[in-house]
Amino acid sequence: MQRKNGLWKELVTNRLLFLMLLPTLLFFIINSYTPMVGVYYAFTRFDFNTSLFNSQFVGLENFKFLWKSGVLVKLTLNTIGYNAVFILLGNVLAIALAILLSELKTQWFKKLTQSIMFLPYFVSFVILSVIVYNVFNYESGFLNTLLEKLGAEPVDVYNTPWIWIFLIIIFYLWKNLGYSMVIYLATITGISEEYYEAAKIDGANIFQRIWYITVPMLKTTFVMLLLFALGSIMKGQFDLFYQLVGNNGMLYNTTDILDTYVYRSLKVTFDIGMSTAAGLYQSLFGFVLIMTVNYIIKKINDEYALF
């Protein structure tokens, strides 16, 4: 009874704050929790001739098919593999670039460089796909036109799967590196100059100041961004993969991820049960991963954990 009174007192005392929170709660209830009812379709063989909840219940058959066909393993490896490279390589390069920019003394050049690097973040994936197609198109692309003029053989990029492993990574970094760099640069800007002045007095050179002051100060930001990124490691960059690869079946072995498979299952094969099963697996795997990583980090250093 005391707990109920305490809750009611809290609601009455902070009623304006809870009222302000209400739109956010409604948003998540309508857009995040209500659609979770659709998880049921992962255990059915969906039939368009029946109502939503009258499809044949097949239990774990959809998951068994994904596993036995090898599709689930391939999609998991591709999704985690790409995201692992995006996270690790992206953060390392962002930190390096942020440190380099912070050491520049010419302010106008520093701001110009920062703006140029940040600009690709605003480029639409649709525009990016057009650029990529015009560069790598076999018949009239810029690359093959240049190779022909140099007397070399043209390269059929859209029928060479292994090339796209590097192309996707390169274009992801090109588009997102500037955004990550700005976050780290903001952290560096917040570091007190007194640390660097003291290090200079002690005779530390620029590399020692970076290694012993700047890098350790970036640790908290790095861990937080890492945890946020790991939370969505099973969600690939759908726009990037779909716009660059599209429905080119020749590239599926090296570029197909869970998001593109789910979308293709809905759009091409209309297999709602299979796509829902893949999506549910994706969500559960990501949830377990973020909980595990957060638990490990909490054991190592409680300050860096999300919760």
mmCIF file of C-alpha atoms in Angstrom, residues 1-248:
data_model
loop_
_atom_site.group_PDB
_atom_site.id
_atom_site.type_symbol
_atom_site.label_atom_id
_atom_site.label_comp_id
_atom_site.label_asym_id
_atom_site.label_seq_id
_atom_site.Cartn_x
_atom_site.Cartn_y
_atom_site.Cartn_z
ATOM 1 C CA MET A 1 0.000 0.000 0.000
ATOM 2 C CA GLN A 2 2.882 2.287 0.839
ATOM 3 C CA ARG A 3 4.490 1.607 -2.538
ATOM 4 C CA LYS A 4 1.198 2.465 -4.312
ATOM 5 C CA ASN A 5 0.892 5.684 -2.346
ATOM 6 C CA GLY A 6 4.513 6.501 -3.132
ATOM 7 C CA LEU A 7 3.914 5.971 -6.868
ATOM 8 C CA TRP A 8 0.699 8.014 -6.798
ATOM 9 C CA LYS A 9 2.458 10.798 -4.883
ATOM 10 C CA GLU A 10 5.262 10.769 -7.467
ATOM 11 C CA LEU A 11 2.723 11.049 -10.312
ATOM 12 C CA VAL A 12 0.885 13.932 -8.637
ATOM 13 C CA THR A 13 4.017 15.805 -7.601
ATOM 14 C CA ASN A 14 5.655 15.573 -11.049
ATOM 15 C CA ARG A 15 2.471 15.521 -13.147
ATOM 16 C CA LEU A 16 3.781 18.136 -15.580
ATOM 17 C CA LEU A 17 6.938 16.143 -16.212
ATOM 18 C CA PHE A 18 4.953 12.939 -16.785
ATOM 19 C CA LEU A 19 2.598 14.848 -19.073
ATOM 20 C CA MET A 20 5.577 16.014 -21.124
ATOM 21 C CA LEU A 21 6.788 12.403 -21.245
ATOM 22 C CA LEU A 22 3.419 11.123 -22.496
ATOM 23 C CA PRO A 23 3.949 11.880 -26.249
ATOM 24 C CA THR A 24 7.233 9.965 -26.194
ATOM 25 C CA LEU A 25 5.593 6.981 -24.460
ATOM 26 C CA LEU A 26 2.752 6.992 -26.994
ATOM 27 C CA PHE A 27 5.251 7.155 -29.841
ATOM 28 C CA PHE A 28 7.103 4.055 -28.641
ATOM 29 C CA ILE A 29 3.901 2.183 -27.805
ATOM 30 C CA ILE A 30 2.412 2.820 -31.250
ATOM 31 C CA ASN A 31 5.555 2.468 -33.372
ATOM 32 C CA SER A 32 7.716 0.041 -31.395
ATOM 33 C CA TYR A 33 5.661 -2.157 -29.069
ATOM 34 C CA THR A 34 2.351 -2.601 -30.911
ATOM 35 C CA PRO A 35 4.066 -3.911 -34.096
ATOM 36 C CA MET A 36 5.749 -6.594 -31.963
ATOM 37 C CA VAL A 37 2.509 -8.558 -32.274
ATOM 38 C CA GLY A 38 3.726 -9.361 -35.788
ATOM 39 C CA VAL A 39 6.427 -11.607 -34.282
ATOM 40 C CA TYR A 40 3.747 -14.309 -34.409
ATOM 41 C CA TYR A 41 4.210 -14.557 -38.192
ATOM 42 C CA ALA A 42 7.721 -15.986 -37.677
ATOM 43 C CA PHE A 43 6.040 -19.200 -36.542
ATOM 44 C CA THR A 44 3.485 -19.419 -39.366
ATOM 45 C CA ARG A 45 3.283 -20.154 -43.066
ATOM 46 C CA PHE A 46 1.525 -16.950 -44.024
ATOM 47 C CA ASP A 47 -1.402 -17.272 -46.384
ATOM 48 C CA PHE A 48 -2.776 -14.185 -48.125
ATOM 49 C CA ASN A 49 -6.131 -15.921 -48.601
ATOM 50 C CA THR A 50 -6.831 -15.977 -44.867
ATOM 51 C CA SER A 51 -7.023 -13.357 -42.134
ATOM 52 C CA LEU A 52 -3.921 -12.118 -40.334
ATOM 53 C CA PHE A 53 -3.985 -14.666 -37.525
ATOM 54 C CA ASN A 54 -5.486 -17.660 -39.343
ATOM 55 C CA SER A 55 -2.318 -18.715 -41.187
ATOM 56 C CA GLN A 56 -0.981 -22.218 -40.592
ATOM 57 C CA PHE A 57 1.126 -22.446 -37.426
ATOM 58 C CA VAL A 58 4.404 -24.247 -38.216
ATOM 59 C CA GLY A 59 6.404 -23.670 -35.023
ATOM 60 C CA LEU A 60 10.132 -23.378 -35.664
ATOM 61 C CA GLU A 61 10.008 -24.620 -39.273
ATOM 62 C CA ASN A 62 10.974 -21.235 -40.715
ATOM 63 C CA PHE A 63 14.033 -21.049 -38.464
ATOM 64 C CA LYS A 64 14.978 -24.647 -39.314
ATOM 65 C CA PHE A 65 14.822 -23.879 -43.026
ATOM 66 C CA LEU A 66 17.006 -20.789 -42.634
ATOM 67 C CA TRP A 67 19.544 -22.798 -40.657
ATOM 68 C CA LYS A 68 19.628 -25.927 -42.818
ATOM 69 C CA SER A 69 19.801 -23.961 -46.060
ATOM 70 C CA GLY A 70 22.886 -22.138 -44.791
ATOM 71 C CA VAL A 71 21.220 -18.784 -45.389
ATOM 72 C CA LEU A 72 21.205 -17.838 -41.698
ATOM 73 C CA VAL A 73 24.918 -18.533 -41.256
ATOM 74 C CA LYS A 74 25.863 -16.574 -44.393
ATOM 75 C CA LEU A 75 23.677 -13.609 -43.471
ATOM 76 C CA THR A 76 24.965 -13.555 -39.880
ATOM 77 C CA LEU A 77 28.618 -13.681 -40.940
ATOM 78 C CA ASN A 78 28.130 -10.986 -43.574
ATOM 79 C CA THR A 79 26.183 -8.687 -41.243
ATOM 80 C CA ILE A 80 28.555 -9.036 -38.284
ATOM 81 C CA GLY A 81 31.653 -8.977 -40.497
ATOM 82 C CA TYR A 82 30.784 -5.736 -42.257
ATOM 83 C CA ASN A 83 29.587 -4.030 -39.077
ATOM 84 C CA ALA A 84 32.703 -5.098 -37.165
ATOM 85 C CA VAL A 85 34.882 -3.472 -39.817
ATOM 86 C CA PHE A 86 32.640 -0.393 -39.915
ATOM 87 C CA ILE A 87 32.833 0.007 -36.136
ATOM 88 C CA LEU A 88 36.522 -0.708 -35.543
ATOM 89 C CA LEU A 89 38.046 0.832 -38.645
ATOM 90 C CA GLY A 90 35.595 3.736 -38.602
ATOM 91 C CA ASN A 91 36.337 4.672 -34.992
ATOM 92 C CA VAL A 92 40.105 4.277 -35.310
ATOM 93 C CA LEU A 93 40.239 6.473 -38.420
ATOM 94 C CA ALA A 94 37.833 8.991 -36.865
ATOM 95 C CA ILE A 95 40.045 9.283 -33.776
ATOM 96 C CA ALA A 96 43.173 9.674 -35.914
ATOM 97 C CA LEU A 97 41.602 12.382 -38.081
ATOM 98 C CA ALA A 98 40.157 14.191 -35.065
ATOM 99 C CA ILE A 99 43.584 14.290 -33.431
ATOM 100 C CA LEU A 100 45.221 15.541 -36.632
ATOM 101 C CA LEU A 101 42.628 18.300 -37.027
ATOM 102 C CA SER A 102 42.946 19.323 -33.386
ATOM 103 C CA GLU A 103 46.667 19.868 -33.866
ATOM 104 C CA LEU A 104 46.201 22.209 -36.831
ATOM 105 C CA LYS A 105 46.942 25.819 -35.925
ATOM 106 C CA THR A 106 45.472 27.551 -38.990
ATOM 107 C CA GLN A 107 41.843 27.996 -38.033
ATOM 108 C CA TRP A 108 40.397 28.686 -41.504
ATOM 109 C CA PHE A 109 42.088 25.597 -42.953
ATOM 110 C CA LYS A 110 40.950 23.533 -39.977
ATOM 111 C CA LYS A 111 37.309 24.596 -40.410
ATOM 112 C CA LEU A 112 37.440 24.106 -44.190
ATOM 113 C CA THR A 113 38.866 20.591 -43.836
ATOM 114 C CA GLN A 114 36.285 19.686 -41.198
ATOM 115 C CA SER A 115 33.431 20.921 -43.421
ATOM 116 C CA ILE A 116 34.706 19.041 -46.481
ATOM 117 C CA MET A 117 35.009 15.798 -44.516
ATOM 118 C CA PHE A 118 31.571 16.231 -42.937
ATOM 119 C CA LEU A 119 29.811 17.021 -46.235
ATOM 120 C CA PRO A 120 29.497 13.392 -47.533
ATOM 121 C CA TYR A 121 27.317 12.563 -44.519
ATOM 122 C CA PHE A 122 24.516 14.603 -46.118
ATOM 123 C CA VAL A 123 24.782 12.861 -49.498
ATOM 124 C CA SER A 124 21.765 10.644 -50.157
ATOM 125 C CA PHE A 125 22.394 6.923 -50.698
ATOM 126 C CA VAL A 126 20.348 7.218 -53.887
ATOM 127 C CA ILE A 127 22.749 9.838 -55.226
ATOM 128 C CA LEU A 128 25.667 7.695 -54.072
ATOM 129 C CA SER A 129 24.307 4.718 -56.020
ATOM 130 C CA VAL A 130 24.091 6.860 -59.171
ATOM 131 C CA ILE A 131 27.691 7.992 -58.704
ATOM 132 C CA VAL A 132 28.895 4.417 -58.157
ATOM 133 C CA TYR A 133 26.989 3.130 -61.198
ATOM 134 C CA ASN A 134 28.428 5.822 -63.457
ATOM 135 C CA VAL A 135 31.923 5.019 -62.246
ATOM 136 C CA PHE A 136 31.807 1.204 -62.404
ATOM 137 C CA ASN A 137 29.312 0.510 -65.196
ATOM 138 C CA TYR A 138 30.922 -2.018 -67.553
ATOM 139 C CA GLU A 139 29.889 -0.428 -70.859
ATOM 140 C CA SER A 140 30.129 3.306 -70.246
ATOM 141 C CA GLY A 141 31.475 3.766 -66.721
ATOM 142 C CA PHE A 142 34.293 6.188 -65.974
ATOM 143 C CA LEU A 143 36.641 3.413 -64.789
ATOM 144 C CA ASN A 144 36.382 1.234 -67.892
ATOM 145 C CA THR A 145 36.453 4.253 -70.213
ATOM 146 C CA LEU A 146 39.720 5.305 -68.590
ATOM 147 C CA LEU A 147 41.130 1.764 -68.770
ATOM 148 C CA GLU A 148 40.286 1.485 -72.465
ATOM 149 C CA LYS A 149 42.017 4.771 -73.211
ATOM 150 C CA LEU A 150 45.085 3.475 -71.372
ATOM 151 C CA GLY A 151 44.978 0.275 -73.420
ATOM 152 C CA ALA A 152 43.956 -1.980 -70.526
ATOM 153 C CA GLU A 153 41.152 -4.532 -70.353
ATOM 154 C CA PRO A 154 37.823 -3.351 -68.856
ATOM 155 C CA VAL A 155 36.766 -4.727 -65.464
ATOM 156 C CA ASP A 156 33.283 -6.158 -64.938
ATOM 157 C CA VAL A 157 32.878 -4.848 -61.405
ATOM 158 C CA TYR A 158 29.175 -5.744 -61.101
ATOM 159 C CA ASN A 159 29.970 -9.417 -61.768
ATOM 160 C CA THR A 160 33.010 -9.610 -59.469
ATOM 161 C CA PRO A 161 31.746 -10.259 -55.905
ATOM 162 C CA TRP A 162 35.010 -9.907 -53.951
ATOM 163 C CA ILE A 163 35.564 -6.345 -55.159
ATOM 164 C CA TRP A 164 32.371 -5.216 -53.429
ATOM 165 C CA ILE A 165 33.699 -6.170 -50.004
ATOM 166 C CA PHE A 166 36.200 -3.330 -50.319
ATOM 167 C CA LEU A 167 33.895 -0.967 -52.211
ATOM 168 C CA ILE A 168 31.157 -1.133 -49.565
ATOM 169 C CA ILE A 169 33.661 -0.525 -46.763
ATOM 170 C CA ILE A 170 35.260 2.378 -48.647
ATOM 171 C CA PHE A 171 31.956 4.082 -49.423
ATOM 172 C CA TYR A 172 30.680 3.596 -45.863
ATOM 173 C CA LEU A 173 33.804 5.240 -44.466
ATOM 174 C CA TRP A 174 33.627 8.003 -47.065
ATOM 175 C CA LYS A 175 30.071 8.821 -46.018
ATOM 176 C CA ASN A 176 30.236 8.409 -42.226
ATOM 177 C CA LEU A 177 33.825 9.142 -41.224
ATOM 178 C CA GLY A 178 33.296 12.898 -41.015
ATOM 179 C CA TYR A 179 30.349 12.542 -38.641
ATOM 180 C CA SER A 180 32.264 10.290 -36.229
ATOM 181 C CA MET A 181 35.281 12.550 -36.441
ATOM 182 C CA VAL A 182 33.241 15.576 -35.326
ATOM 183 C CA ILE A 183 32.132 13.711 -32.180
ATOM 184 C CA TYR A 184 35.719 12.901 -31.207
ATOM 185 C CA LEU A 185 36.855 16.400 -32.136
ATOM 186 C CA ALA A 186 34.254 17.851 -29.774
ATOM 187 C CA THR A 187 35.631 15.644 -26.989
ATOM 188 C CA ILE A 188 39.188 16.776 -27.705
ATOM 189 C CA THR A 189 38.075 20.420 -27.653
ATOM 190 C CA GLY A 190 36.716 19.856 -24.138
ATOM 191 C CA ILE A 191 40.066 18.651 -22.780
ATOM 192 C CA SER A 192 41.641 21.290 -20.538
ATOM 193 C CA GLU A 193 44.718 23.005 -21.985
ATOM 194 C CA GLU A 194 46.340 22.781 -18.555
ATOM 195 C CA TYR A 195 47.146 19.107 -19.172
ATOM 196 C CA TYR A 196 49.032 19.932 -22.357
ATOM 197 C CA GLU A 197 50.808 22.910 -20.801
ATOM 198 C CA ALA A 198 51.985 20.753 -17.913
ATOM 199 C CA ALA A 199 53.172 18.080 -20.342
ATOM 200 C CA LYS A 200 55.114 20.670 -22.365
ATOM 201 C CA ILE A 201 56.805 21.902 -19.194
ATOM 202 C CA ASP A 202 57.821 18.310 -18.408
ATOM 203 C CA GLY A 203 59.372 18.055 -21.868
ATOM 204 C CA ALA A 204 56.758 15.871 -23.599
ATOM 205 C CA ASN A 205 56.765 16.130 -27.392
ATOM 206 C CA ILE A 206 53.621 16.230 -29.527
ATOM 207 C CA PHE A 207 53.417 12.440 -29.932
ATOM 208 C CA GLN A 208 53.773 11.868 -26.204
ATOM 209 C CA ARG A 209 51.080 14.450 -25.469
ATOM 210 C CA ILE A 210 48.719 12.733 -27.913
ATOM 211 C CA TRP A 211 49.434 9.249 -26.579
ATOM 212 C CA TYR A 212 49.368 10.018 -22.854
ATOM 213 C CA ILE A 213 46.725 12.776 -22.732
ATOM 214 C CA THR A 214 44.468 12.893 -25.810
ATOM 215 C CA VAL A 215 44.008 9.165 -26.405
ATOM 216 C CA PRO A 216 43.161 8.280 -22.764
ATOM 217 C CA MET A 217 40.706 11.194 -22.634
ATOM 218 C CA LEU A 218 38.897 9.734 -25.662
ATOM 219 C CA LYS A 219 38.433 6.342 -24.035
ATOM 220 C CA THR A 220 35.024 7.107 -22.510
ATOM 221 C CA THR A 221 33.642 8.473 -25.790
ATOM 222 C CA PHE A 222 35.027 5.483 -27.691
ATOM 223 C CA VAL A 223 33.469 2.951 -25.305
ATOM 224 C CA MET A 224 30.083 4.683 -25.375
ATOM 225 C CA LEU A 225 30.031 4.843 -29.178
ATOM 226 C CA LEU A 226 31.185 1.230 -29.302
ATOM 227 C CA LEU A 227 28.327 0.085 -27.080
ATOM 228 C CA PHE A 228 25.761 2.021 -29.111
ATOM 229 C CA ALA A 229 27.180 0.554 -32.312
ATOM 230 C CA LEU A 230 27.195 -2.997 -30.931
ATOM 231 C CA GLY A 231 23.528 -2.593 -30.083
ATOM 232 C CA SER A 232 22.781 -2.425 -33.794
ATOM 233 C CA ILE A 233 25.560 -4.690 -35.061
ATOM 234 C CA MET A 234 22.961 -7.114 -36.429
ATOM 235 C CA LYS A 235 21.289 -4.286 -38.328
ATOM 236 C CA GLY A 236 23.325 -3.577 -41.409
ATOM 237 C CA GLN A 237 23.397 -0.351 -43.359
ATOM 238 C CA PHE A 238 20.357 -1.292 -45.458
ATOM 239 C CA ASP A 239 20.362 1.875 -47.588
ATOM 240 C CA LEU A 240 24.039 1.450 -48.403
ATOM 241 C CA PHE A 241 23.827 -2.223 -49.387
ATOM 242 C CA TYR A 242 20.522 -2.048 -51.225
ATOM 243 C CA GLN A 243 21.298 1.091 -53.198
ATOM 244 C CA LEU A 244 24.758 -0.074 -54.252
ATOM 245 C CA VAL A 245 23.967 -3.728 -54.944
ATOM 246 C CA GLY A 246 20.221 -3.750 -55.607
ATOM 247 C CA ASN A 247 18.900 -7.093 -56.877
ATOM 248 C CA ASN A 248 22.169 -8.243 -58.423
#
